[in-house]
Coordinates of C-alpha atoms (C1' of nucleotides) in Angstrom, one line a residue:
Chain A
M5 CA 61.5 -19.3 -84.9
K6 CA 61.3 -19.6 -88.5
E7 CA 58.2 -20.5 -90.2
S8 CA 58.7 -22.6 -93.4
G9 CA 57.3 -25.3 -95.4
T10 CA 56.5 -25.9 -99.2
I11 CA 53.7 -29.3 -100.3
K12 CA 53.9 -31.4 -102.6
R13 CA 53.5 -34.8 -103.1
I14 CA 54.9 -38.0 -103.7
E15 CA 54.1 -41.8 -104.1
C16 CA 53.7 -43.9 -100.8
S17 CA 55.0 -46.7 -102.9
N18 CA 58.5 -44.9 -103.3
C19 CA 58.1 -43.8 -99.6
P20 CA 61.9 -44.5 -98.2
L21 CA 60.6 -45.9 -94.9
Q22 CA 60.1 -48.8 -96.8
K23 CA 63.2 -49.5 -97.5
L24 CA 64.6 -49.9 -94.2
N25 CA 63.6 -53.6 -92.3
A26 CA 62.7 -51.9 -89.1
F27 CA 59.1 -51.4 -90.5
R28 CA 56.6 -53.7 -92.1
D29 CA 56.0 -54.1 -95.2
L30 CA 52.7 -52.5 -96.8
S31 CA 50.4 -54.1 -99.1
T32 CA 49.4 -52.6 -102.3
S33 CA 46.3 -52.4 -101.3
E34 CA 47.3 -50.5 -98.2
L35 CA 49.9 -48.2 -100.2
A36 CA 47.1 -47.0 -102.8
F37 CA 45.0 -46.2 -100.0
M38 CA 47.9 -44.1 -98.5
T39 CA 48.3 -41.9 -101.3
D40 CA 45.1 -40.9 -101.7
F41 CA 44.8 -40.6 -97.9
K42 CA 48.3 -38.1 -98.1
Q43 CA 47.3 -34.9 -98.1
G44 CA 50.8 -34.0 -99.2
E45 CA 54.8 -33.3 -97.7
F46 CA 55.8 -30.5 -95.7
S47 CA 59.2 -29.6 -95.7
V48 CA 60.5 -27.8 -92.6
D49 CA 63.7 -26.5 -91.4
K50 CA 65.6 -26.9 -88.2
R51 CA 64.5 -24.9 -85.3
T52 CA 61.0 -24.3 -86.8
H53 CA 57.9 -25.0 -84.7
V54 CA 55.8 -27.5 -86.4
L55 CA 53.2 -27.8 -83.3
V56 CA 52.6 -25.1 -81.2
E57 CA 51.1 -26.6 -77.4
F58 CA 47.9 -24.8 -76.5
S59 CA 47.2 -24.3 -80.3
I60 CA 44.4 -26.7 -82.1
S61 CA 45.8 -28.3 -85.5
P62 CA 43.9 -30.2 -88.2
H63 CA 46.6 -31.9 -89.5
V64 CA 48.1 -34.8 -88.7
Y65 CA 51.7 -35.7 -89.6
T66 CA 54.1 -39.0 -89.6
V67 CA 57.7 -38.2 -89.7
L68 CA 59.6 -38.8 -93.4
S69 CA 63.0 -37.7 -92.4
G70 CA 64.6 -35.7 -89.5
I71 CA 64.6 -35.9 -86.0
L72 CA 61.4 -33.5 -84.3
I73 CA 61.1 -32.7 -79.8
R74 CA 57.9 -32.8 -78.5
F75 CA 58.0 -30.7 -75.1
K76 CA 55.7 -29.3 -72.8
T77 CA 56.1 -25.8 -70.8
L78 CA 55.0 -24.9 -66.9
E79 CA 53.3 -21.4 -67.1
D80 CA 56.7 -20.0 -65.3
G81 CA 58.9 -21.5 -68.7
R82 CA 60.2 -24.3 -67.0
R83 CA 60.5 -27.1 -70.4
Q84 CA 60.5 -30.7 -69.7
I85 CA 61.3 -32.2 -73.1
V86 CA 59.0 -35.0 -73.4
N87 CA 60.1 -37.3 -76.3
Y88 CA 62.0 -37.4 -79.2
V89 CA 60.1 -38.4 -82.8
F90 CA 61.7 -40.3 -85.3
P91 CA 61.5 -40.9 -88.7
G92 CA 58.0 -43.7 -89.4
D93 CA 56.7 -41.9 -85.6
L94 CA 53.3 -40.1 -85.6
L95 CA 53.1 -36.6 -84.9
G96 CA 50.0 -34.8 -83.2
L97 CA 47.5 -37.1 -82.5
Q98 CA 45.5 -35.5 -79.8
G99 CA 43.0 -37.6 -77.8
A100 CA 40.2 -35.4 -79.5
M101 CA 39.9 -33.8 -82.7
H102 CA 39.5 -30.3 -82.1
E103 CA 41.2 -29.8 -78.6
P104 CA 43.8 -27.8 -78.0
L105 CA 47.4 -29.4 -78.4
T106 CA 48.5 -30.4 -74.6
H107 CA 52.5 -30.6 -76.4
G108 CA 54.6 -28.3 -78.7
V109 CA 56.9 -29.8 -81.6
E110 CA 60.2 -28.3 -82.7
A111 CA 62.1 -29.9 -85.3
M112 CA 65.8 -30.5 -84.5
T113 CA 66.6 -31.1 -87.9
D114 CA 65.3 -30.4 -91.1
V115 CA 62.4 -32.1 -91.6
K116 CA 59.8 -34.0 -93.9
L117 CA 56.6 -35.1 -92.8
C118 CA 53.4 -36.6 -94.5
V119 CA 50.6 -34.6 -93.8
F120 CA 47.2 -36.2 -93.2
S121 CA 43.5 -34.5 -92.5
R122 CA 42.7 -34.8 -88.8
D123 CA 39.1 -35.2 -89.7
R124 CA 39.7 -38.1 -92.1
M125 CA 41.2 -40.7 -90.2
I126 CA 38.3 -42.3 -89.1
E127 CA 38.1 -43.2 -92.9
L128 CA 41.8 -45.1 -92.4
F129 CA 39.8 -47.1 -89.7
A130 CA 36.9 -47.9 -92.1
Q131 CA 38.5 -48.6 -94.8
Q132 CA 41.9 -50.4 -93.9
P133 CA 41.5 -51.7 -90.5
K134 CA 45.2 -53.1 -90.5
L135 CA 46.3 -49.5 -90.7
G136 CA 44.2 -48.8 -87.8
F137 CA 45.3 -51.1 -86.3
D138 CA 48.8 -50.4 -87.0
M139 CA 48.1 -46.7 -85.5
T140 CA 47.1 -48.4 -82.3
W141 CA 50.7 -50.1 -82.4
L142 CA 52.7 -47.3 -82.7
V143 CA 50.6 -45.1 -80.2
A144 CA 51.0 -47.5 -77.5
K145 CA 54.5 -48.0 -78.8
E146 CA 54.8 -44.3 -78.2
E147 CA 53.5 -44.9 -74.7
A148 CA 56.0 -47.6 -73.7
A149 CA 59.0 -45.3 -74.3
L150 CA 57.1 -42.7 -72.2
D151 CA 57.2 -45.7 -69.5
E152 CA 60.9 -46.0 -69.9
H153 CA 61.3 -42.0 -69.8
L154 CA 59.3 -42.2 -66.6
L155 CA 61.4 -45.1 -65.0
A156 CA 64.3 -42.9 -65.9
L157 CA 63.6 -39.4 -64.3
G158 CA 61.9 -41.0 -61.6
Q159 CA 64.7 -43.5 -60.5
R160 CA 67.8 -43.2 -61.9
T161 CA 71.0 -40.9 -60.9
A162 CA 72.3 -37.9 -62.9
K163 CA 74.7 -40.5 -64.7
E164 CA 72.6 -43.1 -65.2
R165 CA 69.8 -40.6 -66.7
I166 CA 72.1 -39.2 -69.5
A167 CA 74.1 -42.4 -70.4
Y168 CA 70.2 -43.9 -70.5
L169 CA 69.4 -40.6 -73.0
A170 CA 72.0 -41.2 -75.1
L171 CA 71.5 -45.0 -75.3
F172 CA 67.6 -44.6 -76.2
L173 CA 69.1 -41.3 -79.2
F174 CA 71.3 -43.8 -80.8
L175 CA 69.2 -46.9 -80.2
R176 CA 66.8 -45.7 -81.8
G177 CA 69.3 -43.3 -84.5
Q178 CA 70.4 -46.9 -85.4
E179 CA 66.9 -48.1 -85.6
T180 CA 66.2 -45.4 -88.4
G181 CA 69.2 -45.9 -90.6
M182 CA 71.0 -42.4 -89.1
T183 CA 74.1 -44.3 -87.0
K184 CA 77.6 -44.7 -88.2
G185 CA 79.6 -46.8 -86.7
N186 CA 78.7 -46.2 -83.2
V187 CA 78.0 -42.3 -83.7
L188 CA 74.8 -40.9 -84.0
E189 CA 75.4 -37.3 -85.8
L190 CA 72.7 -34.6 -84.1
A191 CA 73.0 -31.5 -83.1
I192 CA 71.4 -31.0 -79.4
T193 CA 72.6 -28.4 -77.0
Q194 CA 72.8 -29.1 -73.2
E195 CA 70.1 -27.1 -72.2
Q196 CA 67.9 -29.2 -74.3
I197 CA 69.4 -32.3 -72.6
A198 CA 69.4 -30.8 -69.1
D199 CA 65.2 -30.3 -70.1
T200 CA 65.1 -34.1 -71.1
V201 CA 66.3 -35.8 -68.2
G202 CA 65.3 -33.1 -65.4
L203 CA 68.4 -31.4 -64.2
S204 CA 69.6 -28.0 -64.0
L205 CA 72.2 -27.1 -67.3
V206 CA 74.8 -27.1 -64.9
H207 CA 74.8 -29.9 -63.7
T208 CA 73.9 -31.6 -67.0
N209 CA 77.1 -30.2 -68.2
R210 CA 79.3 -31.6 -65.5
T211 CA 77.5 -35.1 -65.7
L212 CA 78.7 -34.9 -69.5
Q213 CA 82.6 -34.3 -68.3
W214 CA 82.1 -37.0 -66.2
L215 CA 81.2 -39.5 -68.8
R216 CA 83.6 -38.4 -71.2
K217 CA 86.4 -38.7 -68.5
S218 CA 85.4 -42.4 -67.5
G219 CA 85.2 -43.3 -71.2
I220 CA 81.8 -44.2 -71.5
L221 CA 80.5 -41.8 -74.0
T222 CA 81.4 -38.8 -75.4
W223 CA 78.7 -36.3 -76.1
T224 CA 79.4 -32.9 -77.8
T225 CA 77.2 -30.2 -79.7
E226 CA 77.1 -31.8 -83.0
K227 CA 77.4 -35.7 -81.8
I228 CA 76.7 -38.7 -80.2
E229 CA 79.5 -41.2 -80.1
I230 CA 79.8 -44.4 -77.2
P231 CA 83.0 -46.0 -78.0
D232 CA 82.5 -48.3 -75.0
M233 CA 79.1 -49.9 -75.5
P234 CA 78.8 -52.4 -72.6
R235 CA 79.8 -50.0 -69.6
A236 CA 77.2 -47.7 -71.0
I237 CA 74.2 -50.4 -71.7
D238 CA 75.2 -50.8 -67.8
M239 CA 75.8 -47.5 -66.7
A240 CA 72.0 -46.6 -68.0
Q241 CA 70.8 -49.8 -66.7
Y242 CA 69.5 -50.0 -70.2
D243 CA 66.4 -52.9 -71.0
H244 CA 66.8 -53.3 -74.7
G245 CA 63.0 -54.6 -74.6
S246 CA 62.3 -56.0 -77.8
R247 CA 63.0 -54.8 -81.1
S248 CA 60.6 -56.1 -83.2
K249 CA 59.0 -54.7 -86.8
R250 CA 57.3 -51.5 -86.1
P251 CA 54.1 -50.9 -88.1
F252 CA 54.0 -47.4 -90.2
I253 CA 51.0 -45.3 -91.6
Chain B
M4 CA 50.4 -61.7 -53.5
K5 CA 47.2 -63.2 -53.9
E6 CA 46.2 -65.3 -57.2
S7 CA 42.1 -65.1 -57.7
G8 CA 39.5 -64.5 -60.0
T9 CA 35.7 -65.1 -61.4
I10 CA 34.9 -65.4 -65.2
K11 CA 31.5 -64.7 -66.0
R12 CA 29.6 -62.9 -68.1
I13 CA 27.1 -59.7 -68.6
E14 CA 25.4 -57.4 -70.3
C15 CA 27.5 -55.2 -72.0
S16 CA 23.9 -52.6 -72.3
N17 CA 24.0 -53.2 -68.4
C18 CA 27.4 -51.9 -69.0
P19 CA 27.7 -49.3 -65.0
L20 CA 30.2 -47.4 -67.2
Q21 CA 27.4 -46.3 -70.1
K22 CA 25.8 -44.4 -67.0
L23 CA 29.1 -42.0 -66.4
N24 CA 28.8 -38.7 -68.3
A25 CA 32.7 -39.2 -69.0
F26 CA 31.9 -41.5 -71.4
R27 CA 30.3 -41.0 -74.6
D28 CA 27.3 -43.6 -75.6
L29 CA 27.7 -46.5 -77.7
S30 CA 25.4 -47.2 -80.3
T31 CA 23.4 -50.5 -80.3
S32 CA 25.2 -51.9 -82.8
E33 CA 28.2 -51.5 -81.0
L34 CA 26.8 -52.6 -77.4
A35 CA 26.2 -56.3 -79.6
F36 CA 29.6 -56.2 -81.0
M37 CA 31.1 -55.8 -78.0
T38 CA 28.8 -58.4 -75.3
D39 CA 30.3 -61.4 -78.4
F40 CA 33.3 -59.5 -78.5
K41 CA 33.9 -59.9 -74.8
Q42 CA 35.0 -63.3 -73.1
G43 CA 34.0 -62.2 -69.7
E44 CA 34.7 -60.8 -67.1
F45 CA 37.4 -61.3 -64.3
S46 CA 37.2 -60.0 -60.4
V47 CA 40.6 -59.8 -58.8
D48 CA 41.1 -58.9 -55.0
K49 CA 43.1 -55.7 -53.9
R50 CA 47.2 -56.2 -54.2
T51 CA 46.9 -59.0 -56.7
H52 CA 49.3 -58.7 -59.4
V53 CA 47.1 -58.8 -62.5
L54 CA 50.2 -58.8 -65.4
V55 CA 53.5 -59.4 -64.7
E56 CA 56.2 -57.6 -65.7
F57 CA 58.5 -59.2 -68.8
S58 CA 55.5 -61.7 -69.1
I59 CA 53.8 -62.9 -71.9
S60 CA 49.8 -62.4 -71.7
P61 CA 47.2 -63.6 -74.3
H62 CA 44.6 -61.0 -72.7
V63 CA 43.6 -57.3 -73.1
Y64 CA 41.3 -55.7 -70.6
T65 CA 39.3 -53.1 -69.6
V66 CA 38.6 -51.5 -66.3
L67 CA 34.9 -51.9 -64.8
S68 CA 36.1 -50.7 -61.6
G69 CA 38.6 -50.3 -58.9
I70 CA 42.0 -48.3 -59.7
L71 CA 45.0 -50.4 -60.6
I72 CA 49.1 -48.9 -60.7
R73 CA 51.5 -49.7 -63.9
F74 CA 54.8 -50.1 -62.5
K75 CA 58.7 -50.8 -64.3
T76 CA 61.5 -51.7 -62.2
L77 CA 65.2 -51.8 -62.7
E78 CA 67.3 -54.3 -61.8
D79 CA 68.5 -53.5 -58.6
G80 CA 64.6 -53.0 -57.0
R81 CA 64.3 -49.7 -58.0
R82 CA 60.2 -49.0 -58.7
Q83 CA 58.9 -46.7 -60.7
I84 CA 54.9 -46.7 -60.6
V85 CA 53.9 -45.4 -64.6
N86 CA 50.5 -44.6 -63.8
Y87 CA 46.8 -45.5 -62.0
V88 CA 44.4 -47.1 -64.4
F89 CA 41.2 -46.7 -63.4
P90 CA 37.6 -47.6 -64.9
G91 CA 37.4 -47.6 -68.7
D92 CA 41.2 -47.4 -69.1
L93 CA 42.9 -49.9 -71.2
L94 CA 45.5 -52.7 -69.8
G95 CA 47.5 -54.5 -71.0
L96 CA 47.7 -53.3 -75.1
Q97 CA 51.3 -54.3 -75.6
G98 CA 52.5 -53.3 -79.1
A99 CA 53.2 -56.6 -80.1
M100 CA 51.2 -59.5 -79.8
H101 CA 53.5 -61.7 -78.3
E102 CA 56.1 -59.7 -76.9
P103 CA 57.0 -59.9 -73.0
L104 CA 55.0 -56.9 -70.8
T105 CA 57.2 -54.1 -70.5
H106 CA 55.7 -53.6 -67.2
G107 CA 53.5 -54.8 -64.0
V108 CA 50.0 -54.4 -62.6
E109 CA 48.9 -54.4 -59.5
A110 CA 45.2 -54.0 -58.2
M111 CA 45.4 -51.7 -55.1
T112 CA 41.6 -52.1 -54.7
D113 CA 39.4 -54.7 -55.0
V114 CA 39.0 -54.5 -59.3
K115 CA 36.3 -55.9 -61.8
L116 CA 37.7 -56.4 -65.5
C117 CA 36.6 -57.1 -68.8
V118 CA 38.5 -59.8 -70.7
F119 CA 39.1 -59.6 -74.0
S120 CA 41.4 -61.8 -76.4
R121 CA 44.8 -60.5 -77.7
D122 CA 44.0 -62.0 -81.0
R123 CA 41.0 -61.3 -81.9
M124 CA 41.7 -57.8 -81.2
I125 CA 42.0 -56.8 -85.5
E126 CA 37.8 -58.3 -85.2
L127 CA 37.2 -55.4 -83.5
F128 CA 38.9 -52.7 -85.5
A129 CA 37.6 -54.6 -88.9
Q130 CA 34.1 -55.2 -87.6
Q131 CA 33.9 -51.6 -85.7
P132 CA 36.0 -48.8 -87.0
K133 CA 34.9 -46.4 -84.9
L134 CA 35.5 -48.2 -81.7
G135 CA 38.9 -49.4 -83.1
F136 CA 39.6 -45.5 -83.3
D137 CA 38.4 -44.4 -80.0
M138 CA 41.2 -47.3 -78.3
T139 CA 43.8 -45.3 -80.9
W140 CA 42.0 -42.1 -78.6
L141 CA 42.4 -44.1 -75.5
V142 CA 45.8 -44.7 -76.1
A143 CA 46.7 -41.5 -77.1
K144 CA 44.9 -39.9 -73.6
E145 CA 47.2 -42.1 -71.6
E146 CA 50.2 -41.0 -73.5
A147 CA 49.1 -37.7 -72.7
A148 CA 49.2 -38.3 -69.2
L149 CA 52.8 -39.5 -69.2
D150 CA 53.3 -36.9 -70.6
E151 CA 52.2 -34.6 -67.3
H152 CA 53.7 -37.2 -65.6
L153 CA 57.2 -36.6 -67.4
L154 CA 56.3 -32.8 -66.7
A155 CA 56.4 -33.3 -62.7
L156 CA 59.1 -35.3 -62.4
G157 CA 61.3 -33.0 -64.5
Q158 CA 60.5 -30.0 -63.8
R159 CA 58.3 -30.0 -60.1
T160 CA 59.6 -29.4 -56.7
A161 CA 58.4 -32.2 -54.2
K162 CA 56.1 -29.9 -52.9
E163 CA 54.3 -30.1 -56.3
R164 CA 54.8 -32.8 -57.0
I165 CA 52.7 -34.4 -54.4
A166 CA 49.9 -31.5 -54.7
Y167 CA 50.2 -32.9 -58.4
L168 CA 49.5 -36.3 -58.2
A169 CA 47.2 -36.2 -55.2
L170 CA 45.3 -33.6 -57.7
F171 CA 45.6 -35.9 -60.6
L172 CA 44.0 -39.1 -58.7
F173 CA 41.7 -37.2 -57.3
L174 CA 40.0 -35.6 -60.6
R175 CA 40.7 -39.1 -62.5
G176 CA 38.3 -40.4 -59.1
Q177 CA 35.8 -37.6 -60.0
E178 CA 35.4 -38.3 -63.1
T179 CA 35.1 -41.8 -62.6
G180 CA 31.9 -41.2 -59.4
M181 CA 34.7 -42.2 -56.1
T182 CA 34.9 -39.2 -54.7
K183 CA 33.0 -37.2 -52.1
G184 CA 32.8 -34.0 -51.6
N185 CA 36.4 -33.5 -51.4
V186 CA 37.4 -36.3 -50.5
L187 CA 38.5 -39.6 -52.7
E188 CA 38.7 -42.9 -50.9
L189 CA 42.2 -45.1 -51.7
A190 CA 44.3 -46.7 -49.9
I191 CA 47.7 -45.9 -50.5
T192 CA 50.6 -46.3 -49.1
Q193 CA 53.8 -43.0 -49.0
E194 CA 55.6 -46.0 -50.4
Q195 CA 53.5 -45.5 -53.3
I196 CA 53.5 -42.1 -53.7
A197 CA 57.2 -42.4 -53.4
D198 CA 57.8 -44.8 -55.9
T199 CA 55.6 -42.6 -58.0
V200 CA 56.7 -38.9 -57.9
G201 CA 60.6 -40.3 -57.6
L202 CA 61.5 -39.5 -54.0
S203 CA 62.4 -41.3 -51.0
L204 CA 60.2 -42.6 -48.3
V205 CA 61.6 -40.1 -45.8
H206 CA 61.6 -36.7 -47.7
T207 CA 57.8 -37.7 -49.0
N208 CA 57.0 -38.3 -45.8
R209 CA 58.1 -35.1 -44.4
T210 CA 56.7 -33.4 -48.1
L211 CA 53.2 -35.1 -46.8
Q212 CA 53.3 -32.9 -43.3
W213 CA 54.3 -29.6 -44.5
L214 CA 51.1 -30.0 -47.5
R215 CA 49.0 -31.7 -44.3
K216 CA 49.7 -28.5 -42.1
S217 CA 50.0 -25.6 -45.1
G218 CA 46.4 -26.7 -44.8
I219 CA 46.4 -27.0 -48.8
L220 CA 45.7 -30.9 -48.7
T221 CA 45.5 -33.9 -46.1
W222 CA 46.5 -37.2 -47.5
T223 CA 46.6 -40.3 -44.8
T224 CA 46.8 -43.9 -45.6
E225 CA 43.5 -44.4 -46.8
K226 CA 41.8 -41.1 -48.0
I227 CA 43.0 -37.8 -49.9
E228 CA 41.3 -35.0 -48.7
I229 CA 41.8 -31.3 -50.7
P230 CA 39.6 -29.0 -49.0
D231 CA 41.5 -25.9 -50.2
M232 CA 41.6 -26.9 -53.9
P233 CA 42.5 -23.2 -55.7
R234 CA 45.8 -23.5 -53.6
A235 CA 46.4 -26.9 -54.4
I236 CA 46.0 -26.0 -58.0
D237 CA 48.0 -23.6 -57.6
M238 CA 50.6 -25.2 -55.4
A239 CA 50.6 -27.7 -58.4
Q240 CA 50.4 -25.5 -61.2
Y241 CA 48.2 -28.1 -62.4
D242 CA 46.8 -27.6 -65.6
H243 CA 42.7 -29.0 -65.8
G244 CA 43.4 -29.4 -70.0
S245 CA 40.3 -30.2 -71.6
R246 CA 37.9 -33.0 -70.1
S247 CA 36.1 -34.1 -72.8
K248 CA 34.2 -37.5 -73.0
R249 CA 36.2 -40.4 -73.3
P250 CA 35.7 -42.7 -75.6
F251 CA 35.2 -46.3 -73.7
I252 CA 35.6 -50.6 -75.1
Chain C
dC15 C1' 85.5 -7.0 -83.7
dG16 C1' 81.1 -6.9 -81.0
dA17 C1' 76.6 -10.0 -80.3
dG18 C1' 74.3 -13.5 -79.0
dC19 C1' 74.8 -18.3 -77.8
dT20 C1' 76.7 -22.2 -75.7
dT21 C1' 79.4 -24.7 -72.9
dT22 C1' 82.5 -24.8 -68.9
dT23 C1' 84.2 -23.1 -64.1
dG24 C1' 83.7 -21.4 -59.2
dA25 C1' 81.3 -20.6 -54.9
dC26 C1' 77.6 -21.7 -52.0
dG27 C1' 73.0 -23.1 -50.2
dG28 C1' 69.9 -26.1 -50.2
dT29 C1' 66.4 -30.0 -51.0
dA30 C1' 66.6 -34.0 -51.0
dG31 C1' 68.9 -39.0 -49.7
dT32 C1' 70.8 -42.2 -46.3
dC33 C1' 70.9 -44.7 -42.0
dA34 C1' 68.9 -45.7 -37.9
dA35 C1' 65.9 -45.6 -34.2
dC36 C1' 61.4 -45.3 -32.6
dT37 C1' 56.1 -45.3 -32.4
dG38 C1' 51.8 -46.9 -33.1
dC39 C1' 48.6 -50.3 -34.7
dG40 C1' 46.9 -54.4 -36.5
dG41 C1' 47.4 -59.8 -36.2
dT42 C1' 48.3 -63.9 -34.7
dG43 C1' 50.0 -67.7 -31.8
dG44 C1' 52.1 -69.0 -27.1
Chain D
dC21 C1' 45.6 -62.1 -23.1
dC22 C1' 49.7 -60.0 -23.9
dA23 C1' 53.5 -61.2 -26.5
dC24 C1' 55.6 -60.8 -30.4
dC25 C1' 55.9 -59.7 -35.2
dG26 C1' 55.3 -57.0 -39.2
dC27 C1' 54.0 -53.1 -41.6
dA28 C1' 53.0 -48.0 -42.0
dG29 C1' 54.3 -43.6 -40.5
dT30 C1' 57.2 -40.5 -38.2
dT31 C1' 61.5 -38.4 -36.3
dG32 C1' 66.6 -36.6 -35.9
dA33 C1' 71.1 -36.5 -37.3
dC34 C1' 74.1 -36.6 -41.1
dT35 C1' 75.7 -36.9 -45.6
dA36 C1' 75.9 -35.8 -50.6
dC37 C1' 73.8 -34.6 -54.9
dC38 C1' 72.3 -31.4 -57.6
dG39 C1' 70.3 -26.4 -57.4
dT40 C1' 71.8 -21.5 -58.4
dC41 C1' 74.1 -17.0 -58.7
dA42 C1' 77.6 -15.5 -61.5
dA43 C1' 81.4 -15.0 -64.5
dA44 C1' 84.0 -16.2 -68.2
dA45 C1' 85.7 -19.0 -72.0
dG46 C1' 85.1 -20.4 -77.0
dC47 C1' 82.2 -20.3 -81.1
dT48 C1' 79.5 -18.7 -85.0
dC49 C1' 78.1 -15.5 -87.7
dG50 C1' 77.1 -10.5 -89.3

DNA sequence: CGAGCTTTTGACGGTAGTCAACTGCGGTGG
DNA sequence: CCACCGCAGTTGACTACCGTCAAAAGCTCG
């Protein structure tokens, strides 16, 4: 559990996310506001714990690059990964101002974050209503993703769940330009997969082998490869849903 | 699947939710704005489908009274109830303006809703930034609840899950003044419970009997009774979390 | 080379799903 | 009036999916 990070400032007008066509364009006024509003950048190494469950954080973040996990734990140590955080997503937006976090966040890859002050959040809503609106939209988008995860955990079988998760990660990676062909390079352990889909490590391993042998998808420690997309979608009962442009902050 | 409803207008300053101490007080300016912003009220009967999955809705709602469920379905008919909607909660806030809904909503009791125009939502953010901020907070609050549900489905056993759900419903009912002592009157079928916790109907039934015989909680068709609260909390590994005042719209 | 982590394999047991039938209750209509 | 129906809850028998325990095999790294 390393601790690391540096703070520096770059122009929002050069924000790398602007280039991705999954995100809407910001006006010059919005860009100017964001450049001022932003406190700086924060680079964290892989495996760093960015936010600690039950602690209080004065910051809100936006992901510039990299992937993180959000998770919750039970007293006896059982852990549930509740979602994966991709570039453009918000981080640490808890209900109230000074409440303890209800989940932890850990970087799965090296990550760059934009840092904002939690206390100044209201300024964004006051001065740039459209950005405030977008923020609500972003949170609502994540809520919709959690609905999907709940559907997976509650109704899908082991094979379906893992195929669903592979597709979910692959497609989100694709949106943010992290895929090459039908493969997403992402270091993930089988224990993390197990903690996401609510299966034991052993059963997760066996299910992964089954999916591999069936030719539907190959999921190794360092990458997800989906050679037979139609069959994967079928196996996962995956609903594409609408993939309109996301707002971003 | 009845269809019913009436539209009428009442003053937001008389909003019954204001009286509950789970909600923050609105300023007179905010109340004035809301009274204008609100399109009217919508009364729906128990069992009515308020929002239909995959359809497009021009409205956003707030719950004045009653309880509803949000659910998603798989093509083969499997259904997952993703959350319960209580007074003060938002309804139908999808990401974009004109995207099809990703979940359906059904009234579990007779319900009164406040109706707002989806297209005019941006006005709320522009004219009452604090309300816009509150709206984001509300969505974030629900997201936190979904995180909890995911933890339950992914990590908890059958007994724990059902105890968790009973507590969750009871406590939310308590917040909104719907409980009497240690009982919440709420008509719910075992099939609905099963579809929430991701267990089969038969196993749900057996688990309910086990919890009843153990004296932890009695959950019948028409009410939830929790005679032994400490043991229920222990069984569910329930984390109270912070119960600060919610914003409301 | 050994330490530690991740993946893999085997054996066994238990929790939970499926199938099917039966009960109890309220509503409806012959 | 009561037979009949539909719905919700309950029960039994059987199955199987998945969890647990344990150990071994691969890997990376110091």
